[in-house]
Amino acid sequence: MKILIVDDEKDVEMLFRQKFRKEIKNGNLELVFAFSGAEAMRVLEESNPPKVVYVFSDINMPGMTGLELLDKIKEKYPQINVSMISAYGDSDNYNKAIKSGAKEFFTKPINFDSLREEIKALMN
């Protein structure tokens, strides 16, 4: 299963690779990273239909925000599940994300056990 993680903080890649080391090693999970909303859209447009089945995006990013990215993905690729993450668990962002079609909303620091369960559910 191919997952796209979108975050303007580059150290997120190492963290995700470490947390999902076992799933990556046994071939159940392929992680792809984009460091902006525009880069994320380019990754999704690489193949038609996209090979990515799940997008995990930060909300607060320069340029295209995670919420704007969510709208674009849901408009162009409604079959892709998208979950949002924010350092701020404010209800405004949560409500906007869920209303726009986000599957889940996580706050930083990420609860990787919850995220792992979310991904497992998509694999079944």
PDB file of C-alpha atoms in Angstrom:
ATOM      1  CA  MET A   1       0.000   0.000   0.000  1.00  0.00           C
ATOM      2  CA  LYS A   2       1.407   3.370  -1.034  1.00  0.00           C
ATOM      3  CA  ILE A   3       1.037   6.289   1.380  1.00  0.00           C
ATOM      4  CA  LEU A   4       1.941   9.935   0.743  1.00  0.00           C
ATOM      5  CA  ILE A   5       3.058  12.022   3.709  1.00  0.00           C
ATOM      6  CA  VAL A   6       2.957  15.787   3.157  1.00  0.00           C
ATOM      7  CA  ASP A   7       4.752  18.083   5.598  1.00  0.00           C
ATOM      8  CA  ASP A   8       7.038  21.083   5.153  1.00  0.00           C
ATOM      9  CA  GLU A   9       9.261  19.791   7.990  1.00  0.00           C
ATOM     10  CA  LYS A  10      11.774  17.442   6.370  1.00  0.00           C
ATOM     11  CA  ASP A  11      12.653  15.597   9.621  1.00  0.00           C
ATOM     12  CA  VAL A  12       9.189  14.018   9.457  1.00  0.00           C
ATOM     13  CA  GLU A  13      10.489  11.608   6.803  1.00  0.00           C
ATOM     14  CA  MET A  14      13.031  10.015   9.139  1.00  0.00           C
ATOM     15  CA  LEU A  15      10.456   9.745  11.921  1.00  0.00           C
ATOM     16  CA  PHE A  16       7.871   7.996   9.714  1.00  0.00           C
ATOM     17  CA  ARG A  17      10.477   5.652   8.207  1.00  0.00           C
ATOM     18  CA  GLN A  18      11.592   4.707  11.713  1.00  0.00           C
ATOM     19  CA  LYS A  19       8.054   4.205  13.081  1.00  0.00           C
ATOM     20  CA  PHE A  20       6.952   2.054  10.117  1.00  0.00           C
ATOM     21  CA  ARG A  21      10.278   0.271   9.591  1.00  0.00           C
ATOM     22  CA  LYS A  22       8.760  -3.212   9.969  1.00  0.00           C
ATOM     23  CA  GLU A  23       5.844  -2.560   7.572  1.00  0.00           C
ATOM     24  CA  ILE A  24       8.216  -1.080   4.974  1.00  0.00           C
ATOM     25  CA  LYS A  25      10.703  -3.944   5.315  1.00  0.00           C
ATOM     26  CA  ASN A  26       8.066  -6.659   4.831  1.00  0.00           C
ATOM     27  CA  GLY A  27       6.682  -4.851   1.774  1.00  0.00           C
ATOM     28  CA  ASN A  28       3.243  -4.009   3.193  1.00  0.00           C
ATOM     29  CA  LEU A  29       3.839  -0.269   3.082  1.00  0.00           C
ATOM     30  CA  GLU A  30       5.527   2.140   0.700  1.00  0.00           C
ATOM     31  CA  LEU A  31       6.036   5.674   1.988  1.00  0.00           C
ATOM     32  CA  VAL A  32       6.372   8.637  -0.376  1.00  0.00           C
ATOM     33  CA  PHE A  33       7.099  12.140   0.898  1.00  0.00           C
ATOM     34  CA  ALA A  34       6.224  15.604  -0.390  1.00  0.00           C
ATOM     35  CA  PHE A  35       7.314  18.790   1.338  1.00  0.00           C
ATOM     36  CA  SER A  36       4.604  21.089  -0.065  1.00  0.00           C
ATOM     37  CA  GLY A  37       1.049  20.866  -1.337  1.00  0.00           C
ATOM     38  CA  ALA A  38       2.191  21.516  -4.907  1.00  0.00           C
ATOM     39  CA  GLU A  39       4.757  18.707  -4.678  1.00  0.00           C
ATOM     40  CA  ALA A  40       2.056  16.393  -3.291  1.00  0.00           C
ATOM     41  CA  MET A  41      -0.175  17.087  -6.295  1.00  0.00           C
ATOM     42  CA  ARG A  42       2.741  16.307  -8.643  1.00  0.00           C
ATOM     43  CA  VAL A  43       3.265  12.955  -6.889  1.00  0.00           C
ATOM     44  CA  LEU A  44      -0.429  12.104  -7.275  1.00  0.00           C
ATOM     45  CA  GLU A  45      -0.387  13.088 -10.957  1.00  0.00           C
ATOM     46  CA  GLU A  46       2.578  10.790 -11.752  1.00  0.00           C
ATOM     47  CA  SER A  47       0.253   7.888 -12.541  1.00  0.00           C
ATOM     48  CA  ASN A  48      -3.366   7.673 -13.603  1.00  0.00           C
ATOM     49  CA  PRO A  49      -5.064   6.592 -11.430  1.00  0.00           C
ATOM     50  CA  PRO A  50      -2.649   7.473  -8.609  1.00  0.00           C
ATOM     51  CA  LYS A  51      -0.968   4.535  -6.889  1.00  0.00           C
ATOM     52  CA  VAL A  52      -1.271   6.391  -3.580  1.00  0.00           C
ATOM     53  CA  VAL A  53      -4.260   5.187  -1.534  1.00  0.00           C
ATOM     54  CA  TYR A  54      -3.782   7.312   1.578  1.00  0.00           C
ATOM     55  CA  VAL A  55      -2.507  10.872   2.098  1.00  0.00           C
ATOM     56  CA  PHE A  56      -1.421  12.114   5.502  1.00  0.00           C
ATOM     57  CA  SER A  57      -0.978  15.901   5.384  1.00  0.00           C
ATOM     58  CA  ASP A  58       0.036  18.654   7.739  1.00  0.00           C
ATOM     59  CA  ILE A  59      -2.419  21.569   7.789  1.00  0.00           C
ATOM     60  CA  ASN A  60      -0.031  24.468   8.371  1.00  0.00           C
ATOM     61  CA  MET A  61       2.364  24.726   5.428  1.00  0.00           C
ATOM     62  CA  PRO A  62       3.629  27.688   3.420  1.00  0.00           C
ATOM     63  CA  GLY A  63       2.050  28.098  -0.007  1.00  0.00           C
ATOM     64  CA  MET A  64      -0.815  25.642  -0.359  1.00  0.00           C
ATOM     65  CA  THR A  65      -2.165  24.735   3.084  1.00  0.00           C
ATOM     66  CA  GLY A  66      -3.129  21.194   3.992  1.00  0.00           C
ATOM     67  CA  LEU A  67      -6.810  22.150   3.880  1.00  0.00           C
ATOM     68  CA  GLU A  68      -6.403  23.527   0.337  1.00  0.00           C
ATOM     69  CA  LEU A  69      -4.588  20.322  -0.620  1.00  0.00           C
ATOM     70  CA  LEU A  70      -7.410  18.273   0.897  1.00  0.00           C
ATOM     71  CA  ASP A  71      -9.955  20.137  -1.251  1.00  0.00           C
ATOM     72  CA  LYS A  72      -7.891  19.548  -4.418  1.00  0.00           C
ATOM     73  CA  ILE A  73      -7.408  15.844  -3.683  1.00  0.00           C
ATOM     74  CA  LYS A  74     -11.079  15.282  -2.874  1.00  0.00           C
ATOM     75  CA  GLU A  75     -12.111  17.116  -6.048  1.00  0.00           C
ATOM     76  CA  LYS A  76      -9.691  15.306  -8.359  1.00  0.00           C
ATOM     77  CA  TYR A  77      -9.244  11.937  -6.588  1.00  0.00           C
ATOM     78  CA  PRO A  78     -12.289  11.295  -4.374  1.00  0.00           C
ATOM     79  CA  GLN A  79     -11.246   7.650  -3.876  1.00  0.00           C
ATOM     80  CA  ILE A  80      -8.081   8.619  -1.952  1.00  0.00           C
ATOM     81  CA  ASN A  81      -8.386   8.710   1.831  1.00  0.00           C
ATOM     82  CA  VAL A  82      -6.845  11.816   3.399  1.00  0.00           C
ATOM     83  CA  SER A  83      -6.072  12.416   7.065  1.00  0.00           C
ATOM     84  CA  MET A  84      -4.893  15.733   8.418  1.00  0.00           C
ATOM     85  CA  ILE A  85      -2.403  16.617  11.117  1.00  0.00           C
ATOM     86  CA  SER A  86      -1.967  19.843  13.021  1.00  0.00           C
ATOM     87  CA  ALA A  87       0.192  21.029  15.872  1.00  0.00           C
ATOM     88  CA  TYR A  88      -2.921  22.786  17.071  1.00  0.00           C
ATOM     89  CA  GLY A  89      -5.897  20.630  17.977  1.00  0.00           C
ATOM     90  CA  ASP A  90      -8.263  23.542  17.516  1.00  0.00           C
ATOM     91  CA  SER A  91     -11.867  22.755  16.673  1.00  0.00           C
ATOM     92  CA  ASP A  92     -11.909  25.207  13.742  1.00  0.00           C
ATOM     93  CA  ASN A  93      -9.286  23.261  11.769  1.00  0.00           C
ATOM     94  CA  TYR A  94     -10.821  19.966  12.858  1.00  0.00           C
ATOM     95  CA  ASN A  95     -14.290  20.985  11.664  1.00  0.00           C
ATOM     96  CA  LYS A  96     -12.985  22.346   8.339  1.00  0.00           C
ATOM     97  CA  ALA A  97     -10.978  19.164   7.706  1.00  0.00           C
ATOM     98  CA  ILE A  98     -13.814  16.763   8.502  1.00  0.00           C
ATOM     99  CA  LYS A  99     -16.344  18.843   6.553  1.00  0.00           C
ATOM    100  CA  SER A 100     -13.981  18.815   3.549  1.00  0.00           C
ATOM    101  CA  GLY A 101     -13.797  15.021   3.605  1.00  0.00           C
ATOM    102  CA  ALA A 102     -10.810  14.193   5.823  1.00  0.00           C
ATOM    103  CA  LYS A 103     -10.967  10.642   7.107  1.00  0.00           C
ATOM    104  CA  GLU A 104      -9.204  11.446  10.357  1.00  0.00           C
ATOM    105  CA  PHE A 105      -7.592  14.352  12.205  1.00  0.00           C
ATOM    106  CA  PHE A 106      -4.405  13.893  14.237  1.00  0.00           C
ATOM    107  CA  THR A 107      -2.601  16.367  16.475  1.00  0.00           C
ATOM    108  CA  LYS A 108       1.155  16.592  16.987  1.00  0.00           C
ATOM    109  CA  PRO A 109       2.924  14.802  18.495  1.00  0.00           C
ATOM    110  CA  ILE A 110       1.450  12.040  16.349  1.00  0.00           C
ATOM    111  CA  ASN A 111       0.051   9.011  18.129  1.00  0.00           C
ATOM    112  CA  PHE A 112       1.661   6.405  15.864  1.00  0.00           C
ATOM    113  CA  ASP A 113      -0.372   3.582  17.412  1.00  0.00           C
ATOM    114  CA  SER A 114      -3.588   5.313  16.294  1.00  0.00           C
ATOM    115  CA  LEU A 115      -2.113   6.022  12.865  1.00  0.00           C
ATOM    116  CA  ARG A 116      -0.990   2.376  12.529  1.00  0.00           C
ATOM    117  CA  GLU A 117      -4.571   1.247  13.305  1.00  0.00           C
ATOM    118  CA  GLU A 118      -5.918   3.682  10.713  1.00  0.00           C
ATOM    119  CA  ILE A 119      -3.543   2.278   8.080  1.00  0.00           C
ATOM    120  CA  LYS A 120      -4.297  -1.343   9.028  1.00  0.00           C
ATOM    121  CA  ALA A 121      -8.017  -0.665   8.567  1.00  0.00           C
ATOM    122  CA  LEU A 122      -7.323   0.609   5.038  1.00  0.00           C
ATOM    123  CA  MET A 123      -5.292  -2.509   4.217  1.00  0.00           C
ATOM    124  CA  ASN A 124      -8.234  -4.820   4.950  1.00  0.00           C
TER     125      ASN A 124
END
